């Protein structure tokens, strides 16, 4: 008996997520305009953006991550079709977490208001937390949500310890160079004194010989 059942269609390829480059600017500008964002401001920070790309090399969505020290600001979420947002956001979020880990970030911030971000642990920042927000990332107001990734105070303490260790090593090397220079000067002084002594002895001997003649 011949099997007349139609085989299931192959699953569509998974979208790719990657960092944006300047080559992506034309497509990103159109996407930002579609989402009523300001391309002139965003194109200056194009490498902030992670984008999700379809199998047809079409940019389906993007999101920015601006870095400032131990902090990162998630911003300018944008999709060609917001009906795809629930499917694409987890891909971008996974990428953002990887970037944050690679840069050793301690805290993430966002003004994005989607439920997804609250489900992933970002919650309204307290006044104490807002004091930690770098001014470079934006005005400190009640619109920020935040997620702590690591203990900032502990990281700062470790950084201070490392800086102090580096300082001590630099000072040790500087002191060693000073001692080396001092030993060199001492050696030179000794050689000069020896040469002078030899000169005096030879000169005295020559004078003595002349007196004998």
CSV table of N, CA and C in Angstrom, one decimal, residues 24-25 61 64 67 70 83 141 151 163 172-174 206-207:
chain,number,residue,atom,x,y,z
A,24,UNK,N,25.1,47.7,8.9
A,24,UNK,CA,23.7,47.5,9.1
A,24,UNK,C,22.9,48.8,9.3
A,25,UNK,N,23.6,50.0,9.2
A,25,UNK,CA,23.0,51.2,9.5
A,25,UNK,C,21.8,51.6,8.6
A,61,UNK,N,14.5,42.6,14.3
A,61,UNK,CA,14.4,43.4,15.6
A,61,UNK,C,15.7,43.7,16.1
A,64,UNK,N,19.4,47.9,22.1
A,64,UNK,CA,20.7,48.5,22.5
A,64,UNK,C,21.1,48.1,23.9
A,67,UNK,N,27.0,50.7,27.6
A,67,UNK,CA,27.8,50.3,28.8
A,67,UNK,C,28.4,51.6,29.4
A,70,UNK,N,30.6,49.4,35.4
A,70,UNK,CA,30.0,48.1,35.8
A,70,UNK,C,28.5,48.1,35.4
A,83,UNK,N,4.2,41.8,16.6
A,83,UNK,CA,3.6,40.5,16.8
A,83,UNK,C,4.6,39.4,17.0
A,141,UNK,N,15.5,59.2,37.4
A,141,UNK,CA,14.1,59.4,37.8
A,141,UNK,C,13.4,58.1,38.0
A,151,UNK,N,27.5,41.7,43.1
A,151,UNK,CA,27.6,42.6,44.2
A,151,UNK,C,28.6,43.7,43.8
A,163,UNK,N,44.1,47.3,42.3
A,163,UNK,CA,44.8,48.5,42.0
A,163,UNK,C,45.9,48.8,43.1
A,172,UNK,N,57.6,49.0,43.9
A,172,UNK,CA,58.7,48.1,44.2
A,172,UNK,C,59.7,48.2,43.0
A,173,UNK,N,59.1,48.2,41.8
A,173,UNK,CA,60.0,48.3,40.6
A,173,UNK,C,60.7,49.6,40.5
A,174,UNK,N,60.0,50.7,40.9
A,174,UNK,CA,60.6,52.0,40.9
A,174,UNK,C,61.8,52.0,41.9
A,206,UNK,N,106.5,59.4,38.0
A,206,UNK,CA,107.2,60.1,37.0
A,206,UNK,C,108.0,61.3,37.5
A,207,UNK,N,107.4,62.0,38.5
A,207,UNK,CA,108.1,63.2,39.1
A,207,UNK,C,109.3,62.7,39.9
